[in-house]
Short mmCIF file of C-alpha atoms in Angstrom, two decimals:
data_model
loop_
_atom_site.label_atom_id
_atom_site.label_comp_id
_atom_site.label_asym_id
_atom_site.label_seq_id
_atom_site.Cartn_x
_atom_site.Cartn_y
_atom_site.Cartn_z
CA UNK A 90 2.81 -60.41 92.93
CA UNK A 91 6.74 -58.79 93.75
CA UNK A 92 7.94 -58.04 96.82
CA UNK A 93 8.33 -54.33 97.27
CA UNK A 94 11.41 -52.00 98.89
CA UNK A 95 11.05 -48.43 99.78
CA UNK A 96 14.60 -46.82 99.42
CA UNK A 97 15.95 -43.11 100.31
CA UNK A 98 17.01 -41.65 97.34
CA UNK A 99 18.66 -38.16 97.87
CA UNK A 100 15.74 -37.70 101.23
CA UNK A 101 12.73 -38.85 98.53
CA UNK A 102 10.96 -42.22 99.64
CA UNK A 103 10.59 -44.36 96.87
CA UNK A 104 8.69 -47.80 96.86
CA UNK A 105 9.91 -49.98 94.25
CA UNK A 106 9.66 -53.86 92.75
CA UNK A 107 12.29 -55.53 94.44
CA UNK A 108 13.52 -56.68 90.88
CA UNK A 109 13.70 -52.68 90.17
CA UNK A 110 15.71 -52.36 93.23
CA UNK A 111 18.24 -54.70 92.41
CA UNK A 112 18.52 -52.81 88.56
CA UNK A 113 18.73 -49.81 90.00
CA UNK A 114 21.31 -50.68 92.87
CA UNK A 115 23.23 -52.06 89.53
CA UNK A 116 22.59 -48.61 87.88
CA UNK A 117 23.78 -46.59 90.94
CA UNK A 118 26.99 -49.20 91.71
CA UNK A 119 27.96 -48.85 88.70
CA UNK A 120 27.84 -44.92 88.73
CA UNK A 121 29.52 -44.54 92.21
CA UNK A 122 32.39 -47.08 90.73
CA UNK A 123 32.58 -44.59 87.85
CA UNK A 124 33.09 -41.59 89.13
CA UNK A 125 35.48 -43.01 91.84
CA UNK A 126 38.12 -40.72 91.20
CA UNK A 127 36.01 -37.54 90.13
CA UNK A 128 36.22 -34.77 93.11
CA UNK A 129 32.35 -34.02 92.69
CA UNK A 130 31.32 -37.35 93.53
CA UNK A 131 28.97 -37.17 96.24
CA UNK A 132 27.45 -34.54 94.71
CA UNK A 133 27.03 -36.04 90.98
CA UNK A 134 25.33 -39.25 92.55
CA UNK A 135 23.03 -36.88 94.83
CA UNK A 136 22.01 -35.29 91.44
CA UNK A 137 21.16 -38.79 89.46
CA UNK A 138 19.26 -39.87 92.78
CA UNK A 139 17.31 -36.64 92.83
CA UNK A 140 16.71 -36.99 88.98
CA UNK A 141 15.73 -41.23 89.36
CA UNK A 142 13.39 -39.87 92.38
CA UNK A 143 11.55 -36.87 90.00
CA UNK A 144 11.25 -39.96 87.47
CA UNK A 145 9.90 -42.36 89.89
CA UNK A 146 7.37 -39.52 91.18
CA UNK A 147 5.95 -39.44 87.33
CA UNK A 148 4.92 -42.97 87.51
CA UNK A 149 2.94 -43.06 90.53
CA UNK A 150 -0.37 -41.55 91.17
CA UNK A 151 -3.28 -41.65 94.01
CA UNK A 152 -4.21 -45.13 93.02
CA UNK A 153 -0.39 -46.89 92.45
CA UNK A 154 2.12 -46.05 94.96
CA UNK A 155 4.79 -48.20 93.43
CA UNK A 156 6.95 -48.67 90.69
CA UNK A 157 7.26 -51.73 88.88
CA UNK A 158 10.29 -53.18 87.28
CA UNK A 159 9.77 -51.87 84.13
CA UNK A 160 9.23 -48.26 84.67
CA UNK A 161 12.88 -48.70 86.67
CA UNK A 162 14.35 -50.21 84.02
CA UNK A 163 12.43 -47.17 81.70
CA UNK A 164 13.70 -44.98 83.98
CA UNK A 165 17.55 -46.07 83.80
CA UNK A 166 17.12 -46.36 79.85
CA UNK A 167 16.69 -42.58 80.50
CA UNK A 168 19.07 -41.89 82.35
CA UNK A 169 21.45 -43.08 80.37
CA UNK A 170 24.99 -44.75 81.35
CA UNK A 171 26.90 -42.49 83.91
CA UNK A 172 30.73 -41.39 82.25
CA UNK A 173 33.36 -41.50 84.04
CA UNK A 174 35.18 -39.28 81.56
CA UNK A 175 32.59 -36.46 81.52
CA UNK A 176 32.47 -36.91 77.90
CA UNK A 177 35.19 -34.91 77.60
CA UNK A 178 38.66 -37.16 76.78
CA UNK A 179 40.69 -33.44 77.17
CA UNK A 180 40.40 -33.28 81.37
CA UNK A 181 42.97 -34.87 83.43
CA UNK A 182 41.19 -36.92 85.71
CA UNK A 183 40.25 -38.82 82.71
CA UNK A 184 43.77 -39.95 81.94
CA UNK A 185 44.19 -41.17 85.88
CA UNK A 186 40.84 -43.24 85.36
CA UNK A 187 42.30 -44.88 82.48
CA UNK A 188 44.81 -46.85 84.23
CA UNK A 189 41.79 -47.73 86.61
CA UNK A 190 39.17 -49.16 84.52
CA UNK A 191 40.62 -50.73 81.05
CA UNK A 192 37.99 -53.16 80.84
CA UNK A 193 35.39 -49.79 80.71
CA UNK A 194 37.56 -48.42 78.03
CA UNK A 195 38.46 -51.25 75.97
CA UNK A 196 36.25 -49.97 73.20
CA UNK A 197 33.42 -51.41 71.40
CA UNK A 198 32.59 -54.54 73.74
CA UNK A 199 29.25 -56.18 72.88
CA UNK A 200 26.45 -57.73 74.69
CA UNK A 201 24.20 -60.47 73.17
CA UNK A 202 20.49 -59.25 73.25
CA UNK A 203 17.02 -60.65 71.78
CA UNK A 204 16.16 -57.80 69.63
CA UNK A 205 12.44 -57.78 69.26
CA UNK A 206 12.48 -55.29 65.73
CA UNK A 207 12.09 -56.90 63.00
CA UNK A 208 12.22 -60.37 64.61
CA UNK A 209 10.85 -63.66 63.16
CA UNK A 210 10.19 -65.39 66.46
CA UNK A 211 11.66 -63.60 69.28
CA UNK A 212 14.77 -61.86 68.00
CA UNK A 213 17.65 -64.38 68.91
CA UNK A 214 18.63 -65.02 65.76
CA UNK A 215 18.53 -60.68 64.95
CA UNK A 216 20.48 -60.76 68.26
CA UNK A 217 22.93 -62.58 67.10
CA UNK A 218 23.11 -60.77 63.84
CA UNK A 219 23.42 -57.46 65.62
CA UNK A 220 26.51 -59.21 67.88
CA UNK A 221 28.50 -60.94 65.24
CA UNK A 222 27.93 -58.07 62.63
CA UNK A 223 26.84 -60.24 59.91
CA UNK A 224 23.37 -60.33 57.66
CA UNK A 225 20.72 -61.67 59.97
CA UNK A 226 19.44 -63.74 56.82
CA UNK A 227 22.55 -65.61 57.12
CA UNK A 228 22.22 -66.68 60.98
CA UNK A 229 18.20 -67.60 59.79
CA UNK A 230 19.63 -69.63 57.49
CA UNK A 231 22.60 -71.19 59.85
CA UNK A 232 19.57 -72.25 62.69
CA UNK A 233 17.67 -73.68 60.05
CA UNK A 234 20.57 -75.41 58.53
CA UNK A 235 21.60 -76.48 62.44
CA UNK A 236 17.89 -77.37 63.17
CA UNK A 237 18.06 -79.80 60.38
CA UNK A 238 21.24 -81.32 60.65
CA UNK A 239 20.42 -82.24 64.64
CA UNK A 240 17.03 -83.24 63.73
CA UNK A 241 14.96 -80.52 65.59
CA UNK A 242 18.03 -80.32 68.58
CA UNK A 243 18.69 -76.95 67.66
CA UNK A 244 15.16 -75.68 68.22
CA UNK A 245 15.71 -76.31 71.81
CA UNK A 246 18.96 -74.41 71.41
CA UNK A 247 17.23 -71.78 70.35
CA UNK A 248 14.07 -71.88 72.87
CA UNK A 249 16.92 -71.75 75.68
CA UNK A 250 18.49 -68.49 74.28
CA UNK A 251 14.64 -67.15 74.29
CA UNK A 252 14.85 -67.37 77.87
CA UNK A 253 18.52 -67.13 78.88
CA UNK A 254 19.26 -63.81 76.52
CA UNK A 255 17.98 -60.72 78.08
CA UNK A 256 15.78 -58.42 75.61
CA UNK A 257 17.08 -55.44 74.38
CA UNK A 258 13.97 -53.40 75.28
CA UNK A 259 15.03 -49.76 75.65
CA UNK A 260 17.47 -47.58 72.92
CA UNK A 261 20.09 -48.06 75.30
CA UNK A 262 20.37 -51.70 75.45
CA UNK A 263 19.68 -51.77 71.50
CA UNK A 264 22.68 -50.14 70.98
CA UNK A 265 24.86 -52.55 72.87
CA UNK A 266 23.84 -55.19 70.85
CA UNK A 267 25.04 -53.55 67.87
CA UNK A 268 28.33 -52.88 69.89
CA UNK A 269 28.76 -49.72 71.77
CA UNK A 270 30.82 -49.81 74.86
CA UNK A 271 28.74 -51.30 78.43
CA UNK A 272 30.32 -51.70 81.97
CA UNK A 273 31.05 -54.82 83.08
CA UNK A 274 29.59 -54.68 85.86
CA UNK A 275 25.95 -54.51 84.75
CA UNK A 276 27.21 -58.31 83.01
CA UNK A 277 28.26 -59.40 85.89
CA UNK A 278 25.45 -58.56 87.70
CA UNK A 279 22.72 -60.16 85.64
CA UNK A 280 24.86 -63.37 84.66
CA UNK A 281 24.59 -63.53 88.96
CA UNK A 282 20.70 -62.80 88.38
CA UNK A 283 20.66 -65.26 85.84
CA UNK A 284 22.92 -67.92 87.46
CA UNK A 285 20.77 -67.96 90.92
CA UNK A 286 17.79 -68.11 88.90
CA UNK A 287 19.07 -71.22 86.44
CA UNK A 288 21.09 -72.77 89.32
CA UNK A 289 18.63 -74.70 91.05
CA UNK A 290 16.93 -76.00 88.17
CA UNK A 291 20.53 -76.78 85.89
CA UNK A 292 21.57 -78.93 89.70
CA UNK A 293 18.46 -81.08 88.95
CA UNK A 294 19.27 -81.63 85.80
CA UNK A 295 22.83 -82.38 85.79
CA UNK A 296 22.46 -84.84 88.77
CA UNK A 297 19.85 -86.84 86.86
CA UNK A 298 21.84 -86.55 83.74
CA UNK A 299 25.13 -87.88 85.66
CA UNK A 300 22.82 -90.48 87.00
CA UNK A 301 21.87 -91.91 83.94
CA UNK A 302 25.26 -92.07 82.35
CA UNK A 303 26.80 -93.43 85.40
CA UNK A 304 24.00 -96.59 85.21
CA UNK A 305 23.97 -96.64 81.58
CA UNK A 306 28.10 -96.71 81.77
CA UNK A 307 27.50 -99.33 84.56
CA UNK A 308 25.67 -101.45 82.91
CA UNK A 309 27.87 -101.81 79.87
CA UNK A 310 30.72 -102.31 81.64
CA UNK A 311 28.75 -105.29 83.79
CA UNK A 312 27.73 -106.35 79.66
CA UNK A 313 30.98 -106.28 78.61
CA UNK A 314 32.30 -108.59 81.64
CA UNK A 315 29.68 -111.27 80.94
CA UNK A 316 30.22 -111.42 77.22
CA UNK A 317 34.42 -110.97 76.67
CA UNK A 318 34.99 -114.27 78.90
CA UNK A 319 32.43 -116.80 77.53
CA UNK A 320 32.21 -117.06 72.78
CA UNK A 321 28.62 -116.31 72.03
CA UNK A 322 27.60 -119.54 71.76
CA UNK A 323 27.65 -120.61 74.80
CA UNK A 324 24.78 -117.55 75.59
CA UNK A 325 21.28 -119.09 75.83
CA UNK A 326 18.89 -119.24 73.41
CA UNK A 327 16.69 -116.93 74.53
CA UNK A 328 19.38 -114.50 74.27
CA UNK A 329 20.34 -115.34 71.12
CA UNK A 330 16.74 -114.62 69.81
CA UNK A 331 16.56 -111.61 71.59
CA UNK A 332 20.26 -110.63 69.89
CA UNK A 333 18.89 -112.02 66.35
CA UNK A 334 15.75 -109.88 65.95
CA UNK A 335 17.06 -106.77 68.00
CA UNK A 336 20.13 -107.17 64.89
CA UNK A 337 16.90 -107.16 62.70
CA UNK A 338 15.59 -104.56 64.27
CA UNK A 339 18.43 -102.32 63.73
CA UNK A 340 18.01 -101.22 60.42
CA UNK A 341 14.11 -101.12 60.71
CA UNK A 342 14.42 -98.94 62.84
CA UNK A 343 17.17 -96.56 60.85
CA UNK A 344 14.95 -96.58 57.66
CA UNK A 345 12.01 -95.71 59.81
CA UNK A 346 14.21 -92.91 60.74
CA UNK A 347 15.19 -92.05 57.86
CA UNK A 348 11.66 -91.88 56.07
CA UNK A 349 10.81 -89.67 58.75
CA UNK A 350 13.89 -87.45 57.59
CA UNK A 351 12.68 -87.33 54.53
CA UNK A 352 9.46 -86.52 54.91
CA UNK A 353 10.37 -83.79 57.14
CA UNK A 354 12.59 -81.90 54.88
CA UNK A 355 10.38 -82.49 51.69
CA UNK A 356 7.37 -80.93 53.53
CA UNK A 357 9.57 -77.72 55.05
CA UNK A 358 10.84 -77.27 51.57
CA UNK A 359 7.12 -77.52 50.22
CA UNK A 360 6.02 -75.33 53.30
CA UNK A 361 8.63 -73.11 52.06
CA UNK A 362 7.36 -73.06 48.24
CA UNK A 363 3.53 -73.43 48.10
CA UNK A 364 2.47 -72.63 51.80
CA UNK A 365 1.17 -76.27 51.41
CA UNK A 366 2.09 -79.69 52.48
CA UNK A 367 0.85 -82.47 49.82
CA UNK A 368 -2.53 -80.48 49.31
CA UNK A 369 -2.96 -79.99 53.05
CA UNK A 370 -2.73 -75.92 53.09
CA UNK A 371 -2.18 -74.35 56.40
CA UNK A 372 -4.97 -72.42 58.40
CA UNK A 373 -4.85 -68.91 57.64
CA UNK A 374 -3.75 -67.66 61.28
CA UNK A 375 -0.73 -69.94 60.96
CA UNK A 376 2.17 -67.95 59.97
CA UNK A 377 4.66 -69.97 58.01
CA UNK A 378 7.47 -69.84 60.84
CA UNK A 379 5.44 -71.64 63.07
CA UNK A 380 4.59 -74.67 60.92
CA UNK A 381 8.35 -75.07 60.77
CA UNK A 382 8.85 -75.47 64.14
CA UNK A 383 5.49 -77.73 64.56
CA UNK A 384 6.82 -79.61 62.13
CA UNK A 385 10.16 -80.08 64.05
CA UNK A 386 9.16 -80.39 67.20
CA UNK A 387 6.80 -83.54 65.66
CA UNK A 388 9.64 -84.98 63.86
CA UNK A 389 11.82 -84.87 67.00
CA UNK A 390 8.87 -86.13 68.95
CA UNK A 391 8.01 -89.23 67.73
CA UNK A 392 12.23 -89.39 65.98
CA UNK A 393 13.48 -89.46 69.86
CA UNK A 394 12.11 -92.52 70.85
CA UNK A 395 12.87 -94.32 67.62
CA UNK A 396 16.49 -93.42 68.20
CA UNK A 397 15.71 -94.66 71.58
CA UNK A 398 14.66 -98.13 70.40
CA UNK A 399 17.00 -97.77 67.98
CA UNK A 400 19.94 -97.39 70.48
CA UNK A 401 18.71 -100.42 72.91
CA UNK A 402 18.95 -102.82 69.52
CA UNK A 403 22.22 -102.03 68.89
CA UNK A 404 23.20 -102.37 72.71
CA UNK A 405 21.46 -105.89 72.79
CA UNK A 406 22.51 -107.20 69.44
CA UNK A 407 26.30 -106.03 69.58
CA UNK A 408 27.36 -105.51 73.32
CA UNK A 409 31.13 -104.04 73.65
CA UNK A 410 30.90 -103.21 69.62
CA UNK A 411 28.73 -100.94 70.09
CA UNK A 412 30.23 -97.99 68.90
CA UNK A 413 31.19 -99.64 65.69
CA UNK A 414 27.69 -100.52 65.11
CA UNK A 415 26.98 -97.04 65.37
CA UNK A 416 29.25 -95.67 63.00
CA UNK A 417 27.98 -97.98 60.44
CA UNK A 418 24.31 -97.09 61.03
CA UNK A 419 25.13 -93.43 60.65
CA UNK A 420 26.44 -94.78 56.97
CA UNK A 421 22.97 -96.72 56.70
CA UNK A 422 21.14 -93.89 57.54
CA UNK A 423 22.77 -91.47 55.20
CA UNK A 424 22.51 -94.31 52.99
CA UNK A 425 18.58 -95.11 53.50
CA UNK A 426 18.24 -91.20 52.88
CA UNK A 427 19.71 -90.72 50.01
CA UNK A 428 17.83 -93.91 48.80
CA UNK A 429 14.74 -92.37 49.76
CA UNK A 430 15.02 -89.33 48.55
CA UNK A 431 16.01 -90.49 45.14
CA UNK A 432 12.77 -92.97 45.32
CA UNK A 433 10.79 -89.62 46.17
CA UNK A 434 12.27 -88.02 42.93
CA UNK A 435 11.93 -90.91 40.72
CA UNK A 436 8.02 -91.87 42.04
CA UNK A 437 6.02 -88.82 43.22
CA UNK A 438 5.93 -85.93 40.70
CA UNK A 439 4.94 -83.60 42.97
CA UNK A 440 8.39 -83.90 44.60
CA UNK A 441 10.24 -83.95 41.30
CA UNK A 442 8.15 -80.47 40.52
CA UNK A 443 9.58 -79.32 44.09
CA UNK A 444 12.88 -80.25 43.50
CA UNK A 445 12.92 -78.82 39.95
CA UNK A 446 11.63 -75.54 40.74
CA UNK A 447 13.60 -75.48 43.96
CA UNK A 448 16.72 -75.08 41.58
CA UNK A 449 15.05 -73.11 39.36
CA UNK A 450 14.20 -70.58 42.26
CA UNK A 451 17.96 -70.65 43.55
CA UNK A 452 19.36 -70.48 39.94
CA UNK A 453 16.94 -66.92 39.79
CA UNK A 454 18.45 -65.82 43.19
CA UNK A 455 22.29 -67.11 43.24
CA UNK A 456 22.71 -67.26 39.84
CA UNK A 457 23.93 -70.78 39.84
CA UNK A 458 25.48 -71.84 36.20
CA UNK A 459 22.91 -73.86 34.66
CA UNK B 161 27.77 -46.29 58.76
CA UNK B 162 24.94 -44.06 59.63
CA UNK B 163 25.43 -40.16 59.02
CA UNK B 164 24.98 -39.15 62.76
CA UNK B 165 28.03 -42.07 63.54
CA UNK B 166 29.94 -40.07 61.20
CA UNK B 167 29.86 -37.11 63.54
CA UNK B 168 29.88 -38.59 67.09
CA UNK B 169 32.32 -37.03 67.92
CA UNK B 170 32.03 -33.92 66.70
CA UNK B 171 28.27 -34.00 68.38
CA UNK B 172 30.21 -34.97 72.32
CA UNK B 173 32.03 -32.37 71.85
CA UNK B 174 30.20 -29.87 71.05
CA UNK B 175 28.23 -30.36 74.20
CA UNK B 176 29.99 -28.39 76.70
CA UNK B 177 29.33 -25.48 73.76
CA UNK B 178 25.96 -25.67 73.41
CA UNK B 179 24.95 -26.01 77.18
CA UNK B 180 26.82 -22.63 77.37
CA UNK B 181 24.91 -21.20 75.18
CA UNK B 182 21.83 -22.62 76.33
CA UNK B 183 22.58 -21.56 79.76
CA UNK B 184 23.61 -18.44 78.64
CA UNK B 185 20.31 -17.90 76.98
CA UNK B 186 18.10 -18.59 80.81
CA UNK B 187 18.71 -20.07 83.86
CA UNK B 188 17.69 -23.86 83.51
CA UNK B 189 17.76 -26.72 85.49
CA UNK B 190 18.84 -29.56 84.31
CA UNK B 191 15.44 -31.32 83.20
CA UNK B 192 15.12 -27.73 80.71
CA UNK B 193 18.52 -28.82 79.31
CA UNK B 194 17.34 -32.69 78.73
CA UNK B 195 14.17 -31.42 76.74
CA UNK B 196 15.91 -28.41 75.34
CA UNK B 197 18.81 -30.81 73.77
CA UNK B 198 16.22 -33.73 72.78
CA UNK B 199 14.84 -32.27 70.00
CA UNK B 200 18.09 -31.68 68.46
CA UNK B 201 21.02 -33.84 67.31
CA UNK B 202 22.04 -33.42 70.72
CA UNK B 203 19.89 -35.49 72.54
CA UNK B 204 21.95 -36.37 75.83
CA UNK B 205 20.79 -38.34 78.84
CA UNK B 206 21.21 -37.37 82.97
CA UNK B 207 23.96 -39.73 83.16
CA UNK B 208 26.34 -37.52 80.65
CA UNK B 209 24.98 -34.00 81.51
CA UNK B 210 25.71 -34.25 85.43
CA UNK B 211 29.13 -35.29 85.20
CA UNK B 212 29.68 -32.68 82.68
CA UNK B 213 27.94 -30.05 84.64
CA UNK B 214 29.61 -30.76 87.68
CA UNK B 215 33.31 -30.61 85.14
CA UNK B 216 32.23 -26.95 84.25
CA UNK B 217 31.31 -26.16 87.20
CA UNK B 218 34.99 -26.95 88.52
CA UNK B 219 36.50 -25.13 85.96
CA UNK B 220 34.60 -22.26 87.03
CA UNK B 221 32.59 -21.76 83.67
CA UNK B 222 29.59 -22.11 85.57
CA UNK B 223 27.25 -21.69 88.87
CA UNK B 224 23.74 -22.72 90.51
CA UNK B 225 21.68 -21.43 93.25
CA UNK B 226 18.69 -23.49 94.40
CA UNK B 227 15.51 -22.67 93.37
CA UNK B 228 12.06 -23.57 95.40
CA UNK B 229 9.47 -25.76 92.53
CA UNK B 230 6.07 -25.90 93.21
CA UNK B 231 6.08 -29.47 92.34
CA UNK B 232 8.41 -30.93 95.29
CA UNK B 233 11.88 -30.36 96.16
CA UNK B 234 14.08 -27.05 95.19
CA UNK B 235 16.05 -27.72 92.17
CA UNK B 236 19.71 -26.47 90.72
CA UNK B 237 19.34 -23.80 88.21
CA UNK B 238 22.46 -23.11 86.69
CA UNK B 239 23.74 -19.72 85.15
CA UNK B 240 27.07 -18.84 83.79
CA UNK B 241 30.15 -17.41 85.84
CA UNK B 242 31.90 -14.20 84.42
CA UNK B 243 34.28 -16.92 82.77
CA UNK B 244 32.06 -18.59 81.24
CA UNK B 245 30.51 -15.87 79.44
CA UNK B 246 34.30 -15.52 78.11
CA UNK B 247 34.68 -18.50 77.23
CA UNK B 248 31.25 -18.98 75.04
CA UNK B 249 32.33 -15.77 73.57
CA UNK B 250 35.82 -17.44 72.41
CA UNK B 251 33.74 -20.59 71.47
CA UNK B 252 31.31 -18.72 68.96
CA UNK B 253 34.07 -16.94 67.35
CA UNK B 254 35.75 -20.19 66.96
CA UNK B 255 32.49 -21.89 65.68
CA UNK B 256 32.08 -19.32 63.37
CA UNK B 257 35.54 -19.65 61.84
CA UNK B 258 35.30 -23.19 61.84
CA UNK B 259 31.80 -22.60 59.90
CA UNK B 260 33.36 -20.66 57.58
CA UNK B 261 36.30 -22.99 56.40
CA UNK B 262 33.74 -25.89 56.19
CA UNK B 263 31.74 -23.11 53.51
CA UNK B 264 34.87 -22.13 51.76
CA UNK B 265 36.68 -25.56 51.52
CA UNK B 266 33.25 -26.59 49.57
CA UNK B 267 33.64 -23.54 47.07
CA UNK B 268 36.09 -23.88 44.13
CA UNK B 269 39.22 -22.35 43.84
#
């Protein structure tokens, strides 16, 4: 359900989606700002409005007396961006209107779009592609690589950029992903949408984020007090055993971790190969893209709270040292992995046949020296 | 680089040419134009064409009266001034010169 506006374009009533309205008060802005300095303004915009209201009398009938978002946003994809310079660089007022609006002028500017052709998943990563000018292959490659190295973080990365990146949807917008010149203020105007949209929900979540860093920045400061005066021995007992089998705990939990680690990458990379993980083949209506995010997502799901646990050990078994602690289990971990993944190699042929073949398959395509 | 990028410009400029002759050809409105052009290399959108139209028009190259349509409001059908007609004379000429360097630059000496 949208609210609806009725507008006057050029003496034709129009009832529109208010989310049409505001596109198409964008649309017209924009053209009015244009043609600023062109003597036949009045007259130009009159024309677009009388064209926008011939278009908006296509789309409704006897049974659907308004126009939806869409068809507005159809209808400006038609209509095409308004120049300023009459497509002709030869005329003089073009040369005045220079000095006016550089920004308009400076060339090939870009805007980042979700380009649904030829996507994988929704066309971020093809967005992306289009925007930085390189071989989307590579940016597939870079999320995956980014998805593994912050164990599943990047997924969310990516799942934000699904809903924060508009979709290039129409010819027009397609080709300003790729990097044909746009106004600036159609940007502006849907980073406001955007921002009004995001802002209430982004407030939430920075307040409780600030929240928990000022208690958790609290509370080791109030740690740090009790411990630096008095040696450790005089702590009780009770805290000592606490301190002794969190300090246990630590690296429990770290090889847990890294197992998981493990196991995660050795499936995706038998996902990859076979379509299989360990003889359990996926259901035929699961494409292969989706696994890989299943997969992640379950890795960072049940990895989350082990890094959790893993981070109140260290607090209670080191205090103040805590970020040395740290360092060194990031060392363990890498460590525990590389253990692990040797272990793999060494005990479970299935992996060594993986691994083997893996290079094999990258020898065929890179031509790696053998 | 696609082919058609390779010509860009050559295809904007060519517009104000080839509504000329378009125009000289009938009276149109602009919608006649949009369909006329879309099947072609050409394709242009309202956005461009107005602007341009209203350009010509200033320069005198062309004209429109308003026309009643049956199917709602009277609409601008444009036709060419004595100057114009001139002036898409000069421009054929030219675009046949120009075709015939292309033709003769490909042939050997």
């Amino acid at each position: 359900m949208n609210k609806v506006v009725t507008i006057n374009l050029n003496g034709n009533a129009c009832q529109l989606e208010e989310q049409g309205y505001d596109a198409l008060r964008a649309y017209l802005d924009t053209a009015a700002a244009r043609l600023e300095s062109n003597p036949d303004k009045a007259e130009i915009m009159s024309d677009l409005e009388q064209a926008i209201a011939e278009k908006c009398r296509r789309h409704v009938g006897p049974h659907k007396n308004v126009v939806t978002a869409a068809e507005i946003q159809r209808i400006i994809t038609e209509m095409g961006p308004v120049n300023g310079d009459e497509g002709d660089e030869r005329t003089g007022p073009a040369t005045e209107r220079r000095s006016e609006g550089p920004s308009q002028r400076a060339g090939a500017t870009r805007r980042l779009y979700q380009i649904r052709e030829g996507a994988m998943i929704s066309g971020v990563c093809n967005g992306l592609a289009a925007y930085f000018n390189i071989d989307v292959t590579l940016v597939r490659v870079a999320f995956v690589f980014l998805a593994i190295v912050t164990s599943g973080g990047w997924v969310l990365a990516y799942i934000l950029m699904m809903f924060i990146v508009p979709e290039a949807y129409s010819s027009e917008e397609r080709a300003a992903a790729h990097g044909q010149p746009f106004n600036a203020q159609q940007l502006v105007d849907r980073a406001k949408h955007h921002y009004a949209e995001f802002r209430e929900s982004s407030n939430q979540w920075q307040e409780k984020w600030r929240r928990s860093r000022e208690a958790r920045r609290e509370r080791r400061a109030a740690r740090a007090m009790a411990v630096q005066p008095q040696p450790p021995q005089s702590q009780g007992t009770a805290s000592y055993a606490t301190r002794v089998f969190a300090g246990f705990m630590v690296p429990v939990f770290t090889l847990l971790s890294a197992i998981l680690f493990v196991a995660l990458i050795i499936a995706l990379i038998s996902l990859f190969k076979t379509g299989a993980v360990f003889h359990w083949s996926l259901p035929h209506d699961v494409p292969i893209w989706l696994a890989i995010i299943i997969f992640i997502l379950v890795y960072q799901a049940i990895s989350t709270p082990l890094r959790a646990a893993s981070r109140a050990s260290y607090e209670a078994s080191a205090g103040s040292r805590y970020g040395w602690l740290a360092a060194a289990d990031g060392l363990m971990w890498l460590a525990f992995a590389a253990l692990l993944f040797w272990l793999a190699y060494l005990l479970i042929p299935e992996v060594r046949w993986l691994i083997h073949s893996t290079f094999e398959w990258k020898h065929l395509v890179w031509g790696w020296p053998s | 680089m696609a082919i058609d990028e390779k010509f860009n410009s050559i295809r904007k400029g060519l517009l104000e040419f080839l509504i000329l002759r378009i125009i000289a050809a009938d009276k149109v409105y602009v919608a006649d134009m949009l369909e006329r052009l879309s099947r072609t290399e050409f394709a242009t959108q309202e956005g461009t064409l107005y602007p341009l139209l209203s350009k010509m028009r200033r320069e005198d190259l062309l004209d429109y009266e308003w026309r009643e349509s049956d199917a709602g409001p009277p609409r601008k059908y444009y036709k060419l001034t004595a100057k114009g007609r001139t002036q898409l004379a000069e421009l054929n000429r030219y675009w046949k010169q120009i075709n015939t360097t292309v033709d003769d630059l490909g042939q050997p000496t």
